[in-house]
Protein backbone atom coordinates (compact mmCIF):
# COMPACT_ATOMS: atom_id res chain seq x y z
CA MET A 1 37.48 0.64 15.21
CA PRO A 2 39.62 3.34 13.20
CA LEU A 3 38.28 4.61 9.95
CA LEU A 4 39.71 2.07 7.53
CA GLN A 5 42.06 3.72 4.63
CA PRO A 6 40.28 4.15 1.07
CA PRO A 7 41.22 1.01 -1.01
CA PRO A 8 43.51 1.27 -4.06
CA TYR A 9 40.19 0.37 -6.04
CA LYS A 10 40.43 2.83 -9.11
CA PRO A 11 37.96 1.82 -12.29
CA LYS A 12 38.97 2.57 -15.75
CA PHE A 13 37.32 5.37 -17.55
CA PRO A 14 34.41 6.06 -17.58
CA LEU A 15 33.56 4.36 -14.40
CA GLN A 16 35.10 7.15 -12.32
CA SER A 17 31.70 8.81 -12.19
CA GLY A 18 29.29 8.04 -9.73
CA HIS A 19 26.17 8.30 -11.84
CA ILE A 20 27.74 6.06 -14.50
CA GLN A 21 28.78 3.62 -11.72
CA THR A 22 25.27 3.49 -10.33
CA ILE A 23 23.72 3.03 -13.89
CA PHE A 24 26.29 1.20 -16.00
CA PRO A 25 26.15 -2.41 -13.94
CA ARG A 26 22.40 -2.34 -13.91
CA LEU A 27 22.17 -1.97 -17.69
CA PHE A 28 25.17 -4.09 -18.94
CA ARG A 29 26.14 -6.55 -16.13
CA LYS A 30 24.75 -10.06 -16.62
CA VAL A 31 25.15 -12.94 -14.03
CA SER A 32 23.97 -16.37 -14.52
CA LEU A 33 23.51 -18.09 -11.29
CA PRO A 34 20.37 -20.39 -11.18
CA PRO A 35 19.15 -21.09 -7.57
CA VAL A 36 19.62 -24.67 -6.43
CA VAL A 37 16.53 -24.44 -4.24
CA LYS A 38 13.40 -21.93 -4.75
CA ARG A 39 11.19 -21.95 -1.70
CA ARG A 40 8.35 -20.06 -0.48
CA ILE A 41 8.31 -19.87 3.37
CA GLU A 42 5.55 -18.59 5.90
CA THR A 43 6.12 -15.57 8.16
CA PRO A 44 4.90 -15.50 11.62
CA ASP A 45 1.95 -13.17 10.66
CA GLY A 46 0.61 -15.57 7.88
CA ASP A 47 2.22 -14.00 4.97
CA PHE A 48 4.85 -15.59 2.78
CA LEU A 49 8.62 -14.83 1.62
CA ASP A 50 10.18 -16.27 -1.60
CA ILE A 51 13.60 -17.18 -1.24
CA ASP A 52 16.46 -18.45 -3.43
CA TRP A 53 19.10 -20.80 -1.84
CA HIS A 54 22.43 -21.16 -3.45
CA LEU A 55 24.25 -24.25 -2.17
CA ALA A 56 27.95 -24.76 -1.69
CA SER A 57 27.78 -27.69 0.46
CA SER A 58 28.83 -25.38 3.25
CA THR A 59 28.40 -25.13 7.02
CA ARG A 60 28.51 -21.46 6.52
CA LEU A 61 25.34 -19.50 5.73
CA ALA A 62 25.14 -15.88 4.18
CA VAL A 63 21.79 -14.14 4.00
CA ILE A 64 21.61 -11.31 1.24
CA ALA A 65 19.31 -8.49 1.35
CA HIS A 66 18.41 -6.61 -1.82
CA GLY A 67 17.81 -2.82 -2.02
CA LEU A 68 14.74 -0.61 -2.63
CA GLU A 69 12.64 -2.05 -5.38
CA GLY A 70 14.93 -4.76 -6.10
CA ASN A 71 14.60 -8.38 -5.98
CA SER A 72 16.69 -11.77 -5.49
CA ARG A 73 17.65 -11.96 -9.24
CA ARG A 74 19.17 -8.58 -9.49
CA PRO A 75 22.82 -8.79 -10.94
CA TYR A 76 24.24 -7.03 -7.77
CA VAL A 77 22.63 -9.78 -5.63
CA LEU A 78 23.60 -12.88 -7.72
CA GLY A 79 27.11 -11.38 -8.32
CA MET A 80 27.38 -11.40 -4.67
CA ALA A 81 25.87 -14.84 -4.30
CA ARG A 82 28.21 -16.16 -6.84
CA ALA A 83 31.27 -14.82 -5.39
CA LEU A 84 30.22 -16.22 -1.77
CA VAL A 85 29.24 -19.66 -3.18
CA LEU A 86 32.86 -19.78 -4.92
CA ALA A 87 34.43 -18.82 -1.72
CA GLY A 88 32.68 -21.68 0.14
CA TRP A 89 29.51 -19.99 1.68
CA ASP A 90 25.71 -21.32 0.96
CA CYS A 91 23.72 -18.27 0.10
CA ILE A 92 19.98 -17.46 0.91
CA THR A 93 18.70 -14.35 -1.17
CA TYR A 94 15.30 -13.29 -0.46
CA ASN A 95 12.52 -11.01 -1.78
CA PHE A 96 11.13 -8.21 0.33
CA ARG A 97 7.05 -8.44 0.66
CA GLY A 98 5.80 -7.22 -2.63
CA CYS A 99 9.22 -7.68 -4.77
CA SER A 100 8.74 -11.37 -5.93
CA HIS A 101 6.41 -12.44 -8.84
CA GLU A 102 3.13 -12.52 -6.77
CA MET A 103 1.96 -9.82 -4.40
CA ASN A 104 1.89 -10.69 -0.85
CA LYS A 105 -1.17 -11.45 1.22
CA LYS A 106 -1.02 -9.00 4.10
CA SER A 107 -1.75 -5.36 3.95
CA GLY A 108 1.78 -4.12 4.38
CA MET A 109 4.65 -4.07 2.03
CA TYR A 110 8.24 -3.76 3.15
CA HIS A 111 9.80 -0.59 4.49
CA SER A 112 13.44 0.61 5.42
CA GLY A 113 12.81 -0.06 9.14
CA ASP A 114 11.14 -3.27 9.19
CA THR A 115 13.65 -6.26 10.33
CA ARG A 116 11.10 -8.89 11.01
CA ASP A 117 11.41 -10.65 7.52
CA LEU A 118 15.26 -10.80 7.84
CA HIS A 119 14.97 -12.37 11.22
CA THR A 120 12.50 -14.85 9.62
CA VAL A 121 14.78 -15.72 6.91
CA LEU A 122 17.80 -16.10 9.02
CA LYS A 123 16.18 -18.42 11.22
CA TYR A 124 14.69 -20.57 8.63
CA GLY A 125 18.13 -21.15 7.29
CA LEU A 126 19.74 -21.72 10.54
CA ASP A 127 16.87 -24.07 11.97
CA HIS A 128 18.03 -26.64 9.33
CA GLY A 129 20.86 -27.36 11.70
CA ILE A 130 23.70 -27.63 9.32
CA TYR A 131 25.35 -24.32 9.68
CA GLU A 132 27.87 -23.32 11.98
CA ASP A 133 28.33 -19.84 11.39
CA ALA A 134 26.30 -17.25 9.54
CA ALA A 135 26.68 -13.61 7.95
CA LEU A 136 24.54 -10.99 6.80
CA ILE A 137 24.95 -8.67 3.67
CA GLY A 138 22.69 -6.01 2.75
CA PHE A 139 22.60 -3.48 -0.29
CA SER A 140 21.29 0.06 0.37
CA MET A 141 17.84 -0.46 1.95
CA GLY A 142 18.73 -3.98 2.58
CA GLY A 143 22.19 -2.79 4.20
CA ASN A 144 19.88 -0.46 6.44
CA HIS A 145 17.92 -3.56 7.48
CA VAL A 146 21.08 -5.64 8.26
CA LEU A 147 22.67 -2.83 10.63
CA LYS A 148 19.45 -1.90 12.39
CA TYR A 149 18.72 -5.63 12.91
CA LEU A 150 21.99 -6.14 14.49
CA GLY A 151 21.84 -3.18 16.88
CA GLU A 152 18.01 -2.63 17.75
CA ASP A 153 17.95 -5.75 19.70
CA PRO A 154 21.38 -7.51 19.88
CA GLU A 155 20.05 -10.31 22.21
CA LYS A 156 17.74 -11.39 19.36
CA VAL A 157 20.53 -11.97 16.97
CA PRO A 158 21.39 -15.75 16.84
CA SER A 159 24.81 -16.25 18.34
CA LYS A 160 25.77 -18.07 14.88
CA VAL A 161 25.83 -14.89 13.24
CA LYS A 162 29.56 -13.93 13.13
CA ARG A 163 29.96 -11.02 10.65
CA ALA A 164 27.98 -8.47 8.65
CA ILE A 165 28.19 -6.10 5.64
CA GLY A 166 26.25 -3.23 4.51
CA ILE A 167 26.94 -1.82 0.97
CA SER A 168 26.04 1.65 -0.02
CA VAL A 169 23.84 2.03 3.00
CA PRO A 170 21.61 5.13 3.62
CA CYS A 171 22.51 5.41 7.36
CA ASP A 172 20.50 8.49 7.57
CA LEU A 173 17.27 8.04 5.92
CA GLU A 174 16.15 11.44 6.14
CA LYS A 175 19.03 12.97 4.46
CA SER A 176 19.17 10.28 1.78
CA ALA A 177 15.64 10.62 0.85
CA MET A 178 16.13 14.41 0.62
CA ARG A 179 19.03 13.69 -1.64
CA LEU A 180 16.84 11.62 -4.00
CA CYS A 181 14.59 14.52 -4.39
CA ASP A 182 17.29 16.61 -6.05
CA LYS A 183 17.08 17.30 -9.89
CA SER A 184 20.55 15.53 -10.32
CA ASN A 185 18.62 12.33 -9.13
CA PHE A 186 15.52 12.55 -11.13
CA ILE A 187 16.41 9.35 -13.04
CA TYR A 188 16.69 7.13 -9.91
CA SER A 189 13.55 8.99 -8.37
CA ASN A 190 11.42 8.27 -11.41
CA TYR A 191 12.30 4.80 -11.58
CA PHE A 192 11.54 3.87 -7.89
CA LEU A 193 8.27 5.83 -7.99
CA ARG A 194 7.10 4.08 -11.41
CA SER A 195 7.65 0.83 -9.57
CA LEU A 196 6.07 1.89 -6.42
CA ARG A 197 3.18 3.28 -7.95
CA GLN A 198 2.19 -0.02 -9.80
CA LYS A 199 2.55 -1.70 -6.48
CA VAL A 200 -0.16 0.68 -5.06
CA LYS A 201 -2.49 -0.09 -7.92
CA ILE A 202 -2.02 -3.80 -7.06
CA LYS A 203 -2.58 -3.29 -3.30
CA ASN A 204 -5.57 -1.12 -4.12
CA ASN A 205 -7.25 -4.34 -5.39
CA GLN A 206 -6.65 -5.96 -1.98
CA PHE A 207 -7.03 -3.09 0.47
CA PRO A 208 -8.67 0.05 -1.10
CA ASP A 209 -8.91 2.00 2.02
CA LEU A 210 -5.28 1.68 2.80
CA TYR A 211 -4.11 2.37 -0.69
CA PRO A 212 -6.22 4.89 -2.16
CA LEU A 213 -5.36 5.82 -5.82
CA ASP A 214 -6.47 9.46 -5.65
CA LYS A 215 -3.22 10.10 -4.02
CA LEU A 216 -0.99 9.23 -6.80
CA SER A 217 -1.46 11.98 -8.71
CA SER A 218 0.09 14.41 -6.04
CA ILE A 219 3.14 12.38 -5.46
CA LYS A 220 6.37 13.96 -7.00
CA ASN A 221 9.05 12.39 -5.31
CA ILE A 222 9.87 9.69 -2.83
CA VAL A 223 9.15 11.61 0.33
CA ASP A 224 5.73 12.47 -1.14
CA PHE A 225 5.17 8.59 -1.55
CA ASP A 226 6.40 7.96 2.01
CA ASN A 227 4.01 10.68 3.41
CA ALA A 228 0.92 9.29 1.58
CA TYR A 229 1.70 5.51 1.78
CA THR A 230 4.53 4.07 3.76
CA ALA A 231 4.34 6.26 6.90
CA PRO A 232 0.34 6.03 7.53
CA ILE A 233 0.10 2.30 6.60
CA ASN A 234 3.07 1.40 9.00
CA GLY A 235 1.99 3.54 11.89
CA PHE A 236 4.26 6.44 11.53
CA ALA A 237 3.20 10.22 12.02
CA ASP A 238 4.62 11.24 8.70
CA ALA A 239 7.58 10.46 6.34
CA ILE A 240 10.24 12.21 8.59
CA ASP A 241 9.15 10.23 11.74
CA TYR A 242 9.38 7.04 9.56
CA TYR A 243 12.96 8.06 8.28
CA ARG A 244 14.02 8.97 11.92
CA GLN A 245 12.77 5.91 13.70
CA SER A 246 14.18 3.52 10.86
CA SER A 247 17.62 4.92 10.23
CA CYS A 248 20.26 2.23 11.23
CA LYS A 249 22.73 5.26 12.33
CA GLN A 250 21.33 5.42 15.84
CA PHE A 251 21.84 1.67 16.32
CA LEU A 252 25.30 1.23 15.22
CA SER A 253 26.74 1.80 18.63
CA LYS A 254 24.90 -1.22 19.96
CA ILE A 255 26.10 -3.63 17.38
CA LYS A 256 28.13 -6.78 18.73
CA ILE A 257 29.69 -8.55 15.79
CA PRO A 258 32.15 -7.26 13.51
CA SER A 259 30.54 -5.31 10.75
CA LEU A 260 31.92 -3.63 7.62
CA ILE A 261 30.18 -0.69 5.89
CA LEU A 262 31.26 0.20 2.39
CA ASN A 263 30.20 3.63 1.22
CA ALA A 264 31.56 5.21 -1.83
CA GLU A 265 32.50 8.80 -1.76
CA ASP A 266 30.79 9.42 -5.14
CA ASP A 267 27.53 7.60 -4.07
CA PRO A 268 24.72 10.09 -5.70
CA PHE A 269 22.21 9.09 -2.92
CA LEU A 270 24.26 9.67 0.12
CA THR A 271 24.94 12.82 2.10
CA PRO A 272 27.70 13.51 4.49
CA GLU A 273 25.47 12.21 7.30
CA CYS A 274 25.15 8.71 5.76
CA TYR A 275 29.00 8.19 6.35
CA PRO A 276 28.92 7.18 10.27
CA VAL A 277 32.66 8.05 10.65
CA GLN A 278 32.06 8.94 14.29
CA GLU A 279 30.06 5.73 15.15
CA ALA A 280 32.93 3.72 13.47
CA GLU A 281 35.85 5.48 15.48
CA GLY A 282 33.84 4.88 18.67
CA SER A 283 33.03 1.03 18.04
CA GLN A 284 35.17 -1.97 18.38
CA PHE A 285 32.92 -3.70 15.84
CA ILE A 286 32.30 -1.43 13.13
CA SER A 287 34.44 -0.69 10.26
CA LEU A 288 33.63 1.90 7.69
CA GLN A 289 35.65 2.17 4.56
CA ILE A 290 34.91 4.88 1.97
CA PRO A 291 36.28 4.16 -1.24
CA LYS A 292 36.72 7.06 -3.67
CA TYR A 293 34.87 5.53 -6.51
CA GLY A 294 31.81 3.26 -6.62
CA GLY A 295 28.52 5.08 -7.12
CA HIS A 296 25.48 3.67 -5.57
CA VAL A 297 25.92 -0.31 -5.63
CA GLY A 298 28.24 -0.13 -8.09
CA PHE A 299 32.05 -0.82 -7.56
CA ALA A 300 32.39 -2.07 -11.17
CA ASP A 301 35.16 -1.99 -13.72
CA ILE A 302 36.04 -3.01 -17.28
CA PRO A 303 35.24 -5.75 -18.44
CA ILE A 304 32.00 -5.46 -16.79
CA GLU A 305 31.62 -9.40 -16.34
CA LYS A 306 34.49 -9.70 -13.90
CA GLN A 307 33.96 -9.88 -10.32
CA LEU A 308 33.19 -6.49 -8.53
CA TRP A 309 35.30 -4.95 -6.19
CA SER A 310 32.75 -4.86 -3.43
CA GLU A 311 32.35 -8.53 -3.99
CA SER A 312 36.07 -9.46 -3.62
CA ARG A 313 36.20 -7.09 -0.35
CA ALA A 314 33.09 -9.02 0.99
CA VAL A 315 34.90 -12.27 0.54
CA ARG A 316 38.04 -10.93 2.11
CA PHE A 317 36.03 -9.73 4.96
CA LEU A 318 34.19 -12.85 5.58
CA ASN A 319 36.81 -15.31 5.14
CA THR A 320 39.41 -13.40 7.27
């Protein structure tokens, strides 16, 4: 599909900065949306996933995937769920392994290329037999999950999945990881690493051979972490091999349902390689829109309590 024109979205000062867009909503946006149903579901490999089910008495289901070191109760996830419930969608938001209140039982945690749990949650919702249509929405790493899932094995995707949206997607994981290592992004890098280090310590109690603590002292950035833990635990040669196998960009041409990618021009996590212009132009199913503003999973405005531009855009795309 042709590259979509940038939208007229222009936030008020000071939200015309990518860094402020990225940080401001995380600090000051509050979204109250208690889940109607909280459930723990079993995975095919004998582990568990914690999900929140937000109900609108609908025959349409949206599954929402959060980003790196997020969870189902983050404001950006709840804001999207609230917008969709008000627009007539049931929503399931789920926690990646290791991101709920209890550490998972199996040795592995989530990673950028593992789409098995997304499929498990989607099938769990659809197997209830009440939904005629479904949609997938992913933020950042969750967006990579969604797009990779749709393209890596299109025949596996349930036929009820009609549309998908990826927001702030690092379509080229290698380039995005290198960008996170920049000095300008040290706040985000330190935030992620602090959380990941704590999880390694917990997993060390379960699997000391797989999660040795002596590696932690040498980790300075996300690439170091993926070299030390993510890659070897999940069968990759190293971090670069992990990024190249897990990036959704190589799978976009195989996607067979209408899918929208929203990547802001001022996103501090993304490099030019993360904006799949050629892939969108060569596909009849992929639409890429690049707003001038929005940061990484931002798209806010003042007052901060209002519905985000990305939430309104998602509703328009799913309901059209």
